[in-house]
Amino acid sequence: MQLHAVDRIAVTRARSVSSWSLAAGCALALLAGPLWAADRPALPSLISPDGTTGAGWRVVGFPKSHSDLPLTRFEPDEIDGVRAIHVLTDASYGTLVLDGLSVPAGRLQWRWRLDQPLVGGRRAPDLLSKDGDDAALKVCVMFEHGLDRIPFWERTTLRLARAISGEPLPAATLCYVWDSAGPAMREGSNPYTRRVRFVVLQGRDAPLSRWITESRDVATDFARLFADELPQGASTPPAQLPRVHTVLVGADSDNTGSRSSGWVTGIGWLP
């Protein structure tokens, strides 16, 4: 398991050893030549030609210690003539993961739509609160970020969590979120851990049941959001940024006990 701990998976494992919560353009254009293109192969489609989940993508939930937690459903289907992954939560957690990449960060594009925001829960969603940290849709990128770049206490706890879990829990994750409750374009850190930072692309006023195409310069976003851990801050050249090892689609409603319905398709690197 390469990832598998976007936000609260890393937190869950670390809790057994610590009370501290661990969850987890111009310059780019100069580097976007043939060498980078060759080093960043196309991502496999989310849906295979036979209508099943695409090769290399797999569903990951919480570790066995939380096996009673329902798994978010990722179902290949079609809506309005578009083949996509139907993402359904019901007081659940889950991610659809593509790992083992080790490629430079580039411009990532995808299409998504939200038909039903998080509703019916015991509390309102709030990305800045541990009790409300749920998202109806998110696309995340995980990086091969060096431990020497993160604060000592976080580094120590992450090493301990990795040792106990036996898995390479991520040192840096960037998530693009569709937030059911908050405003668009908000940025911040996951309330469980600064190892996960987020950008809200669509917020509470976003149109429902309508496809929206997103295109994000992942290298620039990472340099900005993790500037405090980079040698030259936000101006760090793309060639010095950590490589991407995982891309995933996620959705969770376990903290709020709510449910949601959305769709994602067409994830891939742009030239």
Short mmCIF file of C-alpha atoms in Angstrom, two decimals:
data_model
loop_
_atom_site.label_atom_id
_atom_site.label_comp_id
_atom_site.label_asym_id
_atom_site.label_seq_id
_atom_site.Cartn_x
_atom_site.Cartn_y
_atom_site.Cartn_z
CA MET A 1 0.00 0.00 0.00
CA GLN A 2 1.77 3.13 -1.23
CA LEU A 3 -0.40 5.85 0.03
CA HIS A 4 -2.72 5.16 1.90
CA ALA A 5 -3.20 7.81 4.10
CA VAL A 6 -4.53 10.88 2.82
CA ASP A 7 -5.59 13.01 5.80
CA ARG A 8 -7.10 10.89 8.57
CA ILE A 9 -5.63 7.46 7.64
CA ALA A 10 -2.20 8.70 8.73
CA VAL A 11 -3.84 10.23 11.79
CA THR A 12 -5.48 6.96 12.79
CA ARG A 13 -2.22 5.04 12.73
CA ALA A 14 -0.22 7.70 14.52
CA ARG A 15 -2.74 7.92 17.36
CA SER A 16 -1.62 4.52 18.65
CA VAL A 17 1.85 5.92 19.40
CA SER A 18 1.24 9.58 20.12
CA SER A 19 -1.45 11.88 21.38
CA TRP A 20 -0.39 14.36 18.74
CA SER A 21 -2.67 14.06 15.70
CA LEU A 22 -1.05 13.14 12.43
CA ALA A 23 -3.27 12.65 9.52
CA ALA A 24 -0.44 13.57 6.98
CA GLY A 25 4.41 29.32 -14.67
CA CYS A 26 7.39 30.76 -16.38
CA ALA A 27 9.91 28.54 -14.73
CA LEU A 28 7.58 25.60 -15.26
CA ALA A 29 7.31 26.40 -18.95
CA LEU A 30 11.09 26.26 -19.28
CA LEU A 31 11.05 22.76 -17.85
CA ALA A 32 8.05 21.47 -19.79
CA GLY A 33 10.08 20.26 -22.74
CA PRO A 34 10.56 16.74 -24.16
CA LEU A 35 12.50 15.47 -21.13
CA TRP A 36 9.68 16.26 -18.71
CA ALA A 37 7.04 15.03 -21.13
CA ALA A 38 8.84 11.69 -21.41
CA ASP A 39 9.20 11.50 -17.64
CA ARG A 40 5.49 12.10 -16.99
CA PRO A 41 3.52 9.32 -18.71
CA ALA A 42 -0.21 9.66 -19.24
CA LEU A 43 -2.37 8.58 -16.33
CA PRO A 44 -4.49 5.51 -17.05
CA SER A 45 -8.16 6.25 -17.53
CA LEU A 46 -10.45 6.01 -14.52
CA ILE A 47 -12.69 3.71 -16.57
CA SER A 48 -11.48 0.84 -18.76
CA PRO A 49 -12.98 0.07 -22.18
CA ASP A 50 -15.08 -2.74 -20.68
CA GLY A 51 -16.74 -0.32 -18.26
CA THR A 52 -14.88 -1.35 -15.10
CA THR A 53 -12.53 0.72 -12.98
CA GLY A 54 -9.39 1.55 -14.96
CA ALA A 55 -6.20 -0.47 -14.69
CA GLY A 56 -3.98 0.60 -11.81
CA TRP A 57 -6.74 2.38 -9.89
CA ARG A 58 -7.87 0.74 -6.66
CA VAL A 59 -10.15 1.57 -3.75
CA VAL A 60 -8.56 2.07 -0.34
CA GLY A 61 -10.34 2.64 2.97
CA PHE A 62 -9.31 2.87 6.59
CA PRO A 63 -6.92 0.29 8.08
CA LYS A 64 -8.24 -2.91 9.62
CA SER A 65 -8.57 -1.32 13.04
CA HIS A 66 -11.43 0.73 11.56
CA SER A 67 -12.90 -1.97 9.35
CA ASP A 68 -16.36 -1.19 10.68
CA LEU A 69 -16.28 2.20 8.94
CA PRO A 70 -18.31 2.07 5.70
CA LEU A 71 -16.36 2.46 2.48
CA THR A 72 -17.13 5.28 0.08
CA ARG A 73 -18.39 3.76 -3.18
CA PHE A 74 -16.61 4.37 -6.48
CA GLU A 75 -18.81 2.98 -9.26
CA PRO A 76 -18.04 3.20 -13.00
CA ASP A 77 -21.21 4.46 -14.69
CA GLU A 78 -22.52 6.94 -17.24
CA ILE A 79 -24.41 10.21 -16.82
CA ASP A 80 -25.53 12.61 -19.54
CA GLY A 81 -23.57 10.55 -22.03
CA VAL A 82 -20.32 10.84 -20.06
CA ARG A 83 -18.54 7.78 -18.67
CA ALA A 84 -17.30 8.58 -15.18
CA ILE A 85 -16.75 7.30 -11.66
CA HIS A 86 -19.83 7.79 -9.49
CA VAL A 87 -18.64 8.72 -5.98
CA LEU A 88 -21.15 8.07 -3.19
CA THR A 89 -20.68 8.61 0.53
CA ASP A 90 -22.89 7.60 3.43
CA ALA A 91 -21.13 8.25 6.75
CA SER A 92 -18.16 6.68 4.96
CA TYR A 93 -14.54 7.14 3.95
CA GLY A 94 -12.61 6.01 0.88
CA THR A 95 -10.14 6.86 -1.86
CA LEU A 96 -9.62 5.65 -5.42
CA VAL A 97 -5.84 5.50 -5.73
CA LEU A 98 -3.23 5.41 -8.47
CA ASP A 99 0.22 5.12 -6.89
CA GLY A 100 3.80 4.17 -7.74
CA LEU A 101 4.20 7.07 -10.19
CA SER A 102 7.39 9.00 -9.25
CA VAL A 103 6.92 11.75 -11.86
CA PRO A 104 7.53 15.52 -11.85
CA ALA A 105 4.58 17.67 -10.87
CA GLY A 106 2.84 19.18 -13.89
CA ARG A 107 -0.54 20.60 -14.85
CA LEU A 108 -3.34 18.25 -13.85
CA GLN A 109 -6.77 18.36 -15.46
CA TRP A 110 -10.02 16.57 -14.62
CA ARG A 111 -13.79 16.96 -14.83
CA TRP A 112 -16.17 16.64 -11.91
CA ARG A 113 -19.74 17.36 -10.91
CA LEU A 114 -21.57 17.31 -7.62
CA ASP A 115 -25.20 16.21 -7.67
CA GLN A 116 -25.77 16.07 -3.91
CA PRO A 117 -23.62 18.00 -1.40
CA LEU A 118 -23.06 16.59 2.07
CA VAL A 119 -26.50 16.45 3.72
CA GLY A 120 -28.33 14.67 6.53
CA GLY A 121 -25.45 14.59 8.95
CA ARG A 122 -25.30 15.04 12.69
CA ARG A 123 -23.18 18.18 12.21
CA ALA A 124 -22.32 20.61 9.42
CA PRO A 125 -19.19 20.00 7.35
CA ASP A 126 -16.23 22.27 8.10
CA LEU A 127 -12.82 21.66 6.51
CA LEU A 128 -11.11 23.57 9.32
CA SER A 129 -12.63 21.48 12.13
CA LYS A 130 -11.78 17.88 13.07
CA ASP A 131 -15.45 17.19 13.77
CA GLY A 132 -16.50 18.49 10.35
CA ASP A 133 -13.53 17.59 8.15
CA ASP A 134 -15.46 15.92 5.30
CA ALA A 135 -15.48 16.52 1.55
CA ALA A 136 -18.01 15.35 -1.00
CA LEU A 137 -15.29 15.28 -3.68
CA LYS A 138 -11.55 15.79 -3.72
CA VAL A 139 -8.64 15.11 -6.03
CA CYS A 140 -5.31 14.77 -4.23
CA VAL A 141 -1.67 14.57 -5.22
CA MET A 142 0.93 13.04 -2.92
CA PHE A 143 4.64 13.88 -3.06
CA GLU A 144 8.01 12.29 -2.34
CA HIS A 145 8.73 15.07 0.13
CA GLY A 146 11.97 14.74 2.11
CA LEU A 147 11.70 14.27 5.87
CA ASP A 148 14.56 16.72 6.34
CA ARG A 149 12.27 19.49 5.11
CA ILE A 150 9.52 19.10 7.71
CA PRO A 151 9.57 20.29 11.34
CA PHE A 152 11.38 18.07 13.83
CA TRP A 153 8.34 17.01 15.86
CA GLU A 154 6.27 16.19 12.77
CA ARG A 155 9.24 14.33 11.30
CA THR A 156 9.69 12.26 14.45
CA THR A 157 6.01 11.36 14.65
CA LEU A 158 5.84 10.49 10.97
CA ARG A 159 8.83 8.18 11.26
CA LEU A 160 7.23 6.44 14.21
CA ALA A 161 3.93 6.06 12.38
CA ARG A 162 5.71 4.64 9.33
CA ALA A 163 7.59 2.15 11.47
CA ILE A 164 4.46 0.89 13.23
CA SER A 165 2.30 0.75 10.11
CA GLY A 166 5.05 -0.68 7.93
CA GLU A 167 3.98 1.67 5.16
CA PRO A 168 5.48 4.82 3.59
CA LEU A 169 2.94 7.30 4.90
CA PRO A 170 3.14 10.53 2.86
CA ALA A 171 5.08 13.55 4.08
CA ALA A 172 3.17 15.97 1.85
CA THR A 173 -0.27 15.81 0.24
CA LEU A 174 -2.05 18.50 -1.75
CA CYS A 175 -5.83 18.18 -2.10
CA TYR A 176 -8.20 20.02 -4.41
CA VAL A 177 -11.60 20.02 -2.75
CA TRP A 178 -15.25 20.53 -3.62
CA ASP A 179 -16.53 21.96 -0.33
CA SER A 180 -20.23 21.59 0.45
CA ALA A 181 -20.26 24.31 3.10
CA GLY A 182 -17.41 26.79 2.70
CA PRO A 183 -16.46 29.37 0.06
CA ALA A 184 -14.43 28.65 -3.05
CA MET A 185 -10.70 29.43 -3.27
CA ARG A 186 -10.08 28.96 0.43
CA GLU A 187 -6.68 27.41 1.22
CA GLY A 188 -5.35 25.86 4.39
CA SER A 189 -4.05 22.85 6.29
CA ASN A 190 -6.01 19.78 7.25
CA PRO A 191 -7.15 20.13 10.89
CA TYR A 192 -5.54 16.80 11.74
CA THR A 193 -2.13 17.50 10.21
CA ARG A 194 -0.09 20.04 8.28
CA ARG A 195 1.15 17.15 6.14
CA VAL A 196 -2.07 17.67 4.14
CA ARG A 197 -2.89 21.08 2.66
CA PHE A 198 -5.87 21.97 0.52
CA VAL A 199 -7.32 24.33 -2.05
CA VAL A 200 -11.11 24.66 -2.32
CA LEU A 201 -11.87 24.93 -6.04
CA GLN A 202 -15.66 24.72 -5.78
CA GLY A 203 -17.63 25.90 -2.76
CA ARG A 204 -21.14 26.09 -1.43
CA ASP A 205 -22.31 28.36 -4.28
CA ALA A 206 -21.04 26.12 -7.09
CA PRO A 207 -23.69 24.89 -9.54
CA LEU A 208 -24.92 21.34 -8.95
CA SER A 209 -25.47 18.56 -11.52
CA ARG A 210 -23.21 20.29 -14.02
CA TRP A 211 -19.81 19.20 -15.31
CA ILE A 212 -16.92 21.52 -14.42
CA THR A 213 -13.44 21.19 -15.89
CA GLU A 214 -10.50 21.92 -13.60
CA SER A 215 -6.89 22.56 -14.60
CA ARG A 216 -4.26 23.15 -11.92
CA ASP A 217 -0.53 23.80 -12.03
CA VAL A 218 0.34 21.32 -9.30
CA ALA A 219 3.97 22.43 -9.05
CA THR A 220 3.02 26.07 -8.47
CA ASP A 221 0.29 25.16 -5.97
CA PHE A 222 2.65 22.89 -4.05
CA ALA A 223 5.38 25.54 -3.95
CA ARG A 224 2.92 28.09 -2.59
CA LEU A 225 1.21 25.90 0.01
CA PHE A 226 4.40 24.20 1.23
CA ALA A 227 6.62 27.27 0.84
CA ASP A 228 7.64 27.06 4.51
CA GLU A 229 9.29 23.69 3.81
CA LEU A 230 11.08 24.52 0.54
CA PRO A 231 14.66 25.84 0.17
CA GLN A 232 13.61 28.99 -1.69
CA GLY A 233 10.01 29.17 -0.50
CA ALA A 234 7.35 29.72 -3.14
CA SER A 235 10.04 30.68 -5.68
CA THR A 236 11.69 27.24 -5.54
CA PRO A 237 12.32 26.11 -9.17
CA PRO A 238 10.12 23.23 -10.33
CA ALA A 239 13.18 21.04 -10.85
CA GLN A 240 13.83 21.18 -7.09
CA LEU A 241 10.30 20.24 -6.07
CA PRO A 242 9.53 16.70 -4.89
CA ARG A 243 8.13 14.25 -7.41
CA VAL A 244 4.56 13.02 -7.43
CA HIS A 245 4.07 9.40 -6.37
CA THR A 246 0.26 9.17 -6.07
CA VAL A 247 -2.87 10.70 -7.58
CA LEU A 248 -6.24 9.90 -6.07
CA VAL A 249 -9.95 10.67 -6.03
CA GLY A 250 -11.56 10.79 -2.60
CA ALA A 251 -14.74 11.53 -0.70
CA ASP A 252 -15.66 11.17 2.97
CA SER A 253 -18.58 11.87 5.27
CA ASP A 254 -17.65 9.85 8.35
CA ASN A 255 -17.12 12.79 10.69
CA THR A 256 -20.43 14.47 9.92
CA GLY A 257 -22.41 11.27 9.35
CA SER A 258 -23.78 12.71 6.12
CA ARG A 259 -24.15 11.48 2.54
CA SER A 260 -23.29 12.86 -0.89
CA SER A 261 -23.22 12.01 -4.60
CA GLY A 262 -20.75 13.21 -7.23
CA TRP A 263 -18.82 12.23 -10.35
CA VAL A 264 -15.22 12.42 -11.58
CA THR A 265 -13.69 11.66 -14.96
CA GLY A 266 -10.87 12.61 -17.33
CA ILE A 267 -7.94 12.89 -14.93
CA GLY A 268 -4.65 13.42 -16.73
CA TRP A 269 -1.50 15.50 -17.13
CA LEU A 270 -1.62 18.29 -19.71
CA PRO A 271 1.37 18.91 -22.01
#
